[in-house]
Tab-separated table of C-alpha atoms in Angstrom:
chain	number	residue	atom	x	y	z
C	5	MET	CA	-20.697	28.015	31.508
C	6	PHE	CA	-18.704	31.501	30.266
C	7	GLY	CA	-20.311	33.648	32.624
C	8	ASP	CA	-17.106	33.852	34.550
C	9	TYR	CA	-15.093	34.603	31.897
C	10	SER	CA	-14.100	37.506	29.760
C	11	LEU	CA	-13.497	37.022	25.954
C	12	GLY	CA	-10.600	37.184	26.291
C	13	ASP	CA	-10.324	34.370	28.361
C	14	LEU	CA	-12.170	33.157	26.321
C	15	GLY	CA	-10.351	33.386	23.058
C	16	ALA	CA	-7.138	32.307	24.886
C	17	ILE	CA	-9.163	28.995	26.250
C	18	PHE	CA	-10.176	29.050	22.688
C	19	ALA	CA	-6.163	29.326	21.514
C	20	MET	CA	-4.776	26.921	24.090
C	21	GLN	CA	-7.492	24.230	23.284
C	22	GLY	CA	-6.403	25.112	19.272
C	23	PHE	CA	-3.287	24.477	20.368
C	24	ALA	CA	-3.421	21.218	21.596
C	25	GLY	CA	-5.877	19.643	19.146
C	26	LEU	CA	-2.908	20.584	16.188
C	27	ILE	CA	-0.890	17.996	18.532
C	28	LEU	CA	-3.289	15.360	19.206
C	29	PHE	CA	-3.267	15.818	15.142
C	30	SER	CA	0.419	15.136	15.055
C	31	VAL	CA	0.155	11.991	16.216
C	32	PHE	CA	-2.769	11.096	14.222
C	33	LEU	CA	-1.423	12.302	11.704
C	34	LEU	CA	1.959	10.186	12.467
C	35	MET	CA	0.322	7.155	12.846
C	36	ALA	CA	-2.147	7.065	10.041
C	37	LEU	CA	0.551	7.493	7.247
C	38	GLY	CA	1.468	4.191	7.826
C	39	LEU	CA	-1.361	2.880	8.103
C	40	ALA	CA	-2.397	4.828	4.578
C	41	ILE	CA	1.141	3.123	3.157
C	42	ILE	CA	0.207	-0.004	4.626
C	43	PHE	CA	-3.678	-0.134	4.566
C	44	GLY	CA	-4.415	1.365	1.766
C	45	GLN	CA	-1.397	1.142	-0.247
C	46	MET	CA	-1.633	-2.988	0.635
C	47	GLY	CA	-4.825	-3.779	1.306
C	48	VAL	CA	-3.622	-5.413	5.017
C	49	ILE	CA	-5.068	-4.074	7.571
C	50	ASN	CA	-2.305	-4.346	10.743
C	51	MET	CA	-4.394	-4.630	14.058
C	52	ALA	CA	-0.514	-4.489	15.873
C	53	HIS	CA	0.484	-1.346	14.072
C	54	GLY	CA	-0.250	0.033	17.882
C	55	GLU	CA	2.487	-2.206	18.484
C	56	PHE	CA	4.912	-1.096	16.212
C	57	MET	CA	4.719	2.201	17.391
C	58	ILE	CA	5.070	1.545	20.803
C	59	LEU	CA	8.125	-0.680	19.474
C	60	GLY	CA	9.683	3.046	18.657
C	61	ALA	CA	8.916	4.300	21.744
C	62	TYR	CA	10.694	2.044	23.784
C	63	VAL	CA	13.712	2.333	21.211
C	64	THR	CA	13.742	5.711	22.408
C	65	TRP	CA	13.617	5.070	26.190
C	66	LEU	CA	16.608	2.868	25.572
C	67	THR	CA	18.194	5.321	23.674
C	68	SER	CA	17.757	8.299	26.568
C	69	LEU	CA	19.130	6.084	28.878
C	70	LEU	CA	22.100	5.510	27.390
C	71	PHE	CA	23.051	8.764	26.297
C	72	GLU	CA	21.994	9.783	30.090
C	73	ARG	CA	24.933	7.264	31.272
C	74	PHE	CA	26.933	6.862	29.065
C	75	ILE	CA	26.960	9.798	26.830
C	76	PRO	CA	25.270	13.319	29.265
C	77	ALA	CA	27.583	15.762	26.636
C	78	ALA	CA	25.505	14.189	23.769
C	79	PHE	CA	22.357	13.902	24.970
C	80	SER	CA	20.392	16.972	24.322
C	81	GLY	CA	21.007	15.651	20.789
C	82	TYR	CA	19.930	12.096	21.743
C	83	PHE	CA	16.305	12.733	20.571
C	84	PHE	CA	17.514	12.696	16.168
C	85	ILE	CA	19.444	9.537	17.182
C	86	ALA	CA	15.841	8.195	19.121
C	87	MET	CA	13.777	8.424	15.824
C	88	VAL	CA	16.625	6.812	13.437
C	89	LEU	CA	17.137	4.165	15.582
C	90	ALA	CA	12.906	3.914	16.247
C	91	PHE	CA	13.238	3.779	11.632
C	92	PHE	CA	15.455	0.752	11.368
C	93	ALA	CA	14.009	-1.575	13.859
C	94	SER	CA	10.737	-0.030	13.404
C	95	GLY	CA	10.580	-1.141	9.856
C	96	ALA	CA	12.900	-4.099	10.567
C	97	LEU	CA	10.362	-5.708	12.195
C	98	GLY	CA	8.155	-5.024	9.649
C	99	MET	CA	10.491	-6.396	7.121
C	100	LEU	CA	10.087	-9.855	9.686
C	101	VAL	CA	7.183	-9.465	10.172
C	102	GLU	CA	5.735	-9.691	6.306
C	103	TRP	CA	8.277	-12.126	5.620
C	104	ALA	CA	7.535	-14.776	8.278
C	105	LEU	CA	3.747	-14.024	7.935
C	106	ILE	CA	1.709	-10.792	5.627
C	107	ARG	CA	3.443	-12.154	2.106
C	108	HIS	CA	0.576	-15.860	2.660
C	109	LEU	CA	-1.449	-13.738	3.241
C	110	TYR	CA	-2.083	-10.882	0.369
C	111	ARG	CA	-5.892	-10.334	-1.431
C	112	ARG	CA	-7.176	-11.712	1.417
C	113	PRO	CA	-7.690	-8.238	4.013
C	114	LEU	CA	-9.417	-9.986	7.467
C	115	ASP	CA	-7.444	-13.067	7.228
C	116	THR	CA	-4.332	-10.221	8.092
C	117	LEU	CA	-6.733	-8.927	10.555
C	118	LEU	CA	-7.504	-11.599	12.205
C	119	ALA	CA	-3.374	-12.855	12.213
C	120	THR	CA	-1.932	-9.283	12.794
C	121	TRP	CA	-3.945	-9.521	16.462
C	122	GLY	CA	-2.760	-11.931	17.240
C	123	LEU	CA	0.444	-10.925	17.103
C	124	SER	CA	-0.162	-7.277	19.088
C	125	LEU	CA	-1.098	-9.641	21.417
C	126	ILE	CA	2.040	-11.601	20.912
C	127	LEU	CA	3.945	-8.612	20.871
C	128	GLN	CA	2.182	-6.785	23.829
C	129	GLN	CA	3.659	-10.185	26.211
C	130	ALA	CA	6.703	-9.577	24.531
C	131	TYR	CA	7.345	-5.715	25.645
C	132	ARG	CA	6.083	-6.660	29.671
C	133	SER	CA	8.053	-9.095	29.772
C	134	ILE	CA	11.231	-7.806	28.482
C	135	PHE	CA	9.923	-4.012	29.894
C	136	GLY	CA	8.239	-4.684	32.989
C	137	ALA	CA	4.390	-4.558	32.642
C	138	ARG	CA	5.067	-0.655	34.422
C	139	GLU	CA	4.162	2.579	32.193
C	140	VAL	CA	7.756	4.888	31.004
C	141	GLY	CA	8.932	7.933	30.838
C	142	VAL	CA	11.418	9.450	28.366
C	143	THR	CA	13.683	12.099	29.800
C	144	LEU	CA	13.765	15.482	27.397
C	145	PRO	CA	16.495	17.648	26.771
C	146	ASP	CA	16.216	21.049	28.183
C	147	TRP	CA	15.821	22.113	25.415
C	148	MET	CA	12.571	20.735	25.002
C	149	MET	CA	11.333	21.795	28.048
C	150	GLY	CA	8.642	25.301	28.746
C	151	SER	CA	7.180	27.063	26.930
C	152	MET	CA	6.856	29.602	24.505
C	153	GLN	CA	5.148	32.600	25.499
C	154	VAL	CA	2.606	33.800	23.022
C	155	SER	CA	0.819	36.071	24.900
C	156	ASP	CA	-0.381	36.763	28.920
C	157	ALA	CA	-2.692	34.339	28.851
C	158	ILE	CA	-1.592	31.722	26.138
C	159	GLN	CA	1.730	29.378	26.751
C	160	ILE	CA	2.765	27.388	23.298
C	161	PRO	CA	5.435	24.000	24.639
C	162	ILE	CA	7.671	24.024	23.039
C	163	ASN	CA	8.095	20.059	22.768
C	164	GLY	CA	4.511	19.992	20.153
C	165	VAL	CA	5.961	22.564	18.136
C	166	PHE	CA	9.094	19.706	17.961
C	167	VAL	CA	5.965	17.765	17.247
C	168	MET	CA	4.013	19.570	14.724
C	169	ALA	CA	7.135	20.436	12.335
C	170	LEU	CA	8.499	16.503	12.656
C	171	THR	CA	5.534	15.403	11.461
C	172	LEU	CA	5.556	18.458	8.999
C	173	LEU	CA	8.531	17.193	8.237
C	174	ILE	CA	6.968	12.871	7.766
C	175	THR	CA	4.666	13.796	6.017
C	176	CYS	CA	6.249	16.391	2.749
C	177	GLY	CA	9.157	12.796	3.260
C	178	VAL	CA	6.417	10.524	2.227
C	179	GLY	CA	4.898	12.633	-0.056
C	180	TRP	CA	7.599	12.259	-2.239
C	181	VAL	CA	8.927	9.150	-1.846
C	182	MET	CA	5.696	7.771	-2.590
C	183	TYR	CA	4.336	10.324	-5.563
C	184	PHE	CA	8.193	11.469	-7.409
C	185	SER	CA	10.279	8.617	-6.467
C	186	ARG	CA	11.224	5.404	-9.180
C	187	TRP	CA	10.017	3.389	-5.829
C	188	GLY	CA	7.314	5.019	-5.054
C	189	LYS	CA	5.854	5.034	-8.461
C	190	GLN	CA	7.321	1.065	-8.329
C	191	VAL	CA	4.642	0.840	-5.643
C	192	ARG	CA	1.669	2.825	-6.890
C	193	ALA	CA	2.040	-0.313	-9.918
C	194	VAL	CA	1.836	-3.102	-7.890
C	195	MET	CA	-0.975	-1.618	-5.975
C	196	GLN	CA	-3.083	-0.546	-9.335
C	197	ASN	CA	-1.890	-3.904	-10.868
C	198	ARG	CA	0.361	-7.065	-9.356
C	199	VAL	CA	-0.336	-9.209	-12.472
C	200	MET	CA	1.339	-6.290	-15.418
C	201	ALA	CA	3.458	-4.750	-12.549
C	202	GLY	CA	5.714	-8.330	-12.790
C	203	ALA	CA	5.037	-8.233	-15.960
C	204	VAL	CA	7.319	-5.808	-17.428
C	205	GLY	CA	10.103	-6.554	-14.702
C	206	ILE	CA	9.802	-4.727	-10.896
C	207	ASN	CA	9.650	-7.070	-7.492
C	208	THR	CA	6.939	-7.466	-6.001
C	209	GLU	CA	7.819	-8.812	-3.249
C	210	ARG	CA	10.079	-6.805	-3.082
C	211	VAL	CA	8.124	-3.596	-3.347
C	212	ASP	CA	5.718	-5.301	-0.726
C	213	ARG	CA	8.531	-6.631	1.546
C	214	TYR	CA	9.883	-2.806	1.697
C	215	THR	CA	6.717	-1.039	1.371
C	216	PHE	CA	4.942	-2.333	4.727
C	217	ALA	CA	8.701	-2.037	6.365
C	218	LEU	CA	8.224	1.415	5.077
C	219	GLY	CA	4.725	1.821	6.952
C	220	CYS	CA	5.844	1.040	10.403
C	221	GLY	CA	9.042	2.211	10.299
C	222	VAL	CA	7.608	5.485	10.138
C	223	ALA	CA	4.625	4.676	13.384
C	224	GLY	CA	8.424	3.495	15.442
C	225	ILE	CA	8.682	8.210	14.206
C	226	ALA	CA	5.519	8.252	16.295
C	227	GLY	CA	6.952	5.981	18.505
C	228	SER	CA	9.192	8.762	19.259
C	229	ALA	CA	7.362	11.643	19.142
C	230	PHE	CA	4.749	9.525	21.373
C	231	THR	CA	7.318	9.514	24.108
C	232	MET	CA	6.372	13.479	24.866
C	233	ILE	CA	3.345	13.624	24.953
C	234	GLY	CA	2.314	10.439	27.100
C	235	SER	CA	4.133	7.194	29.417
C	236	THR	CA	4.873	3.974	27.167
C	237	GLY	CA	3.537	1.105	28.571
C	238	PRO	CA	3.108	-2.660	26.786
C	239	THR	CA	-0.597	-1.674	25.554
C	240	SER	CA	-0.442	2.462	25.447
C	241	GLY	CA	-0.688	1.658	21.826
C	242	GLN	CA	-4.030	0.071	21.382
C	243	LEU	CA	-5.003	3.231	22.701
C	244	TYR	CA	-4.426	5.138	19.449
C	245	ILE	CA	-5.472	2.345	16.930
C	246	VAL	CA	-8.462	2.764	16.833
C	247	ASP	CA	-8.430	6.823	15.976
C	248	THR	CA	-5.378	6.281	13.065
C	249	PHE	CA	-8.140	3.478	11.422
C	250	LEU	CA	-11.018	6.279	12.059
C	251	VAL	CA	-8.662	8.627	10.504
C	252	VAL	CA	-7.245	6.601	7.512
C	253	VAL	CA	-10.893	5.489	6.397
C	254	PHE	CA	-12.370	8.701	6.820
C	255	GLY	CA	-10.033	10.136	4.841
C	256	GLY	CA	-9.781	7.605	2.327
C	257	ALA	CA	-7.956	4.800	2.564
C	258	SER	CA	-5.597	5.333	-0.774
C	259	SER	CA	-5.062	9.179	-0.100
C	260	LEU	CA	-2.005	11.110	0.927
C	261	ILE	CA	-3.715	14.359	1.584
C	262	GLY	CA	-7.106	13.033	2.264
C	263	THR	CA	-5.319	11.099	5.811
C	264	ILE	CA	-4.212	15.088	6.585
C	265	ALA	CA	-7.633	16.328	6.352
C	266	SER	CA	-8.564	13.424	8.344
C	267	ALA	CA	-6.304	13.699	10.452
C	268	PHE	CA	-6.828	17.504	10.966
C	269	THR	CA	-10.848	17.460	11.377
C	270	ILE	CA	-10.978	14.557	13.942
C	271	SER	CA	-8.423	15.693	16.267
C	272	GLN	CA	-9.717	19.315	16.546
C	273	ALA	CA	-13.165	18.851	16.985
C	274	GLN	CA	-11.914	16.148	20.136
C	275	SER	CA	-10.222	18.562	21.426
C	276	THR	CA	-13.173	21.163	20.350
C	277	LEU	CA	-15.417	18.985	22.438
C	278	GLU	CA	-13.645	17.914	25.249
C	279	PHE	CA	-14.265	21.910	26.327
C	280	PHE	CA	-17.140	21.010	26.188
C	281	LEU	CA	-17.786	18.355	27.811
C	282	SER	CA	-15.904	15.044	28.888
C	283	GLY	CA	-13.355	13.413	27.360
C	284	SER	CA	-14.914	10.304	26.587
C	285	MET	CA	-18.002	12.184	24.705
C	286	ALA	CA	-16.423	14.396	23.030
C	287	LYS	CA	-14.967	10.459	21.290
C	288	VAL	CA	-18.603	9.412	21.057
C	289	ILE	CA	-20.149	12.517	18.794
C	290	THR	CA	-16.632	12.734	17.423
C	291	LEU	CA	-17.256	8.860	16.753
C	292	LEU	CA	-21.030	8.961	15.832
C	293	ALA	CA	-20.940	12.421	13.026
C	294	ILE	CA	-17.687	10.054	11.880
C	295	VAL	CA	-20.012	6.789	11.268
C	296	GLY	CA	-22.542	8.836	9.481
C	297	ILE	CA	-20.764	10.734	7.088
C	298	LEU	CA	-19.214	7.387	5.866
C	299	MET	CA	-23.148	6.128	5.516
C	300	LEU	CA	-23.530	8.654	3.452
C	301	ARG	CA	-19.318	9.072	1.078
C	302	PRO	CA	-18.416	4.869	2.510
C	303	GLN	CA	-15.241	5.707	-0.251
C	304	GLY	CA	-14.384	8.572	2.292
C	305	LEU	CA	-13.256	12.538	2.249
C	306	PHE	CA	-11.148	11.952	-0.941
C	307	ALA	CA	-10.846	8.851	-3.339
C	308	LEU	CA	-8.649	8.344	-6.181
C	309	LYS	CA	-10.032	8.014	-9.732
C	310	ILE	CA	-8.697	4.535	-11.060
C	311	ARG	CA	-9.077	3.674	-14.847
C	312	LYS	CA	-10.255	0.702	-15.450
């Protein structure tokens, strides 16, 4: 298999595969951060998480069209505005869904699974009716196009570097909010003991609503990043929902470090295996390996120790 390649060629190929894995890691992590907040902190199985991501992607697409048509002079910076709009659009929808549906189903995870699965079908049909069934793609600014020449054989796409930088920034932001801010401490207090948190004056209903909205808003930012590596359609979110749940469960549902480690492990495993096998076989082998590890360690790679 390797007879036609020199060592230099193989090194370049593996370097490119590793970078492709890092881009996949970035998308997995952005998706998983929102789901880790909703599933890990709240115990809600949100099967519509992919649709919140696609809402962010559609908002990014609409923003690109508006800037291209009405404000072409500022088109180079539209993506930053699109990410903010995607965050608030997905977050606002998340607040509405929590108020109308999720708040009635706390401590009933199987019911949240069925309810959000139905919600995902509703949102998919809504996107199909509003935006059409065909997939759409955004026009990226010129500064995001092209690649950086690392060596004669290795080129790194600029938009991939941007996605990784965005992922690093969002991860640090979520980590600070959840572990160092006053509101993050309230979230963890409600997660560990809702009755006691309410007794000391924490508005648990408001914490629940804002927590769900934050998770959905982060998914919206993931949707903005998704537009740089794939086209957007009504069902595009379903392509990533299984992988996202795998990342969260494999890393440990309540652990930010576990989510990061899990996303990196799964993305690099898939990217490396795709060099030797087909994409579907790489997914199958990765899934089987994760299932085997979870049988030995069902709490995931990292499990938080909670004082009882």
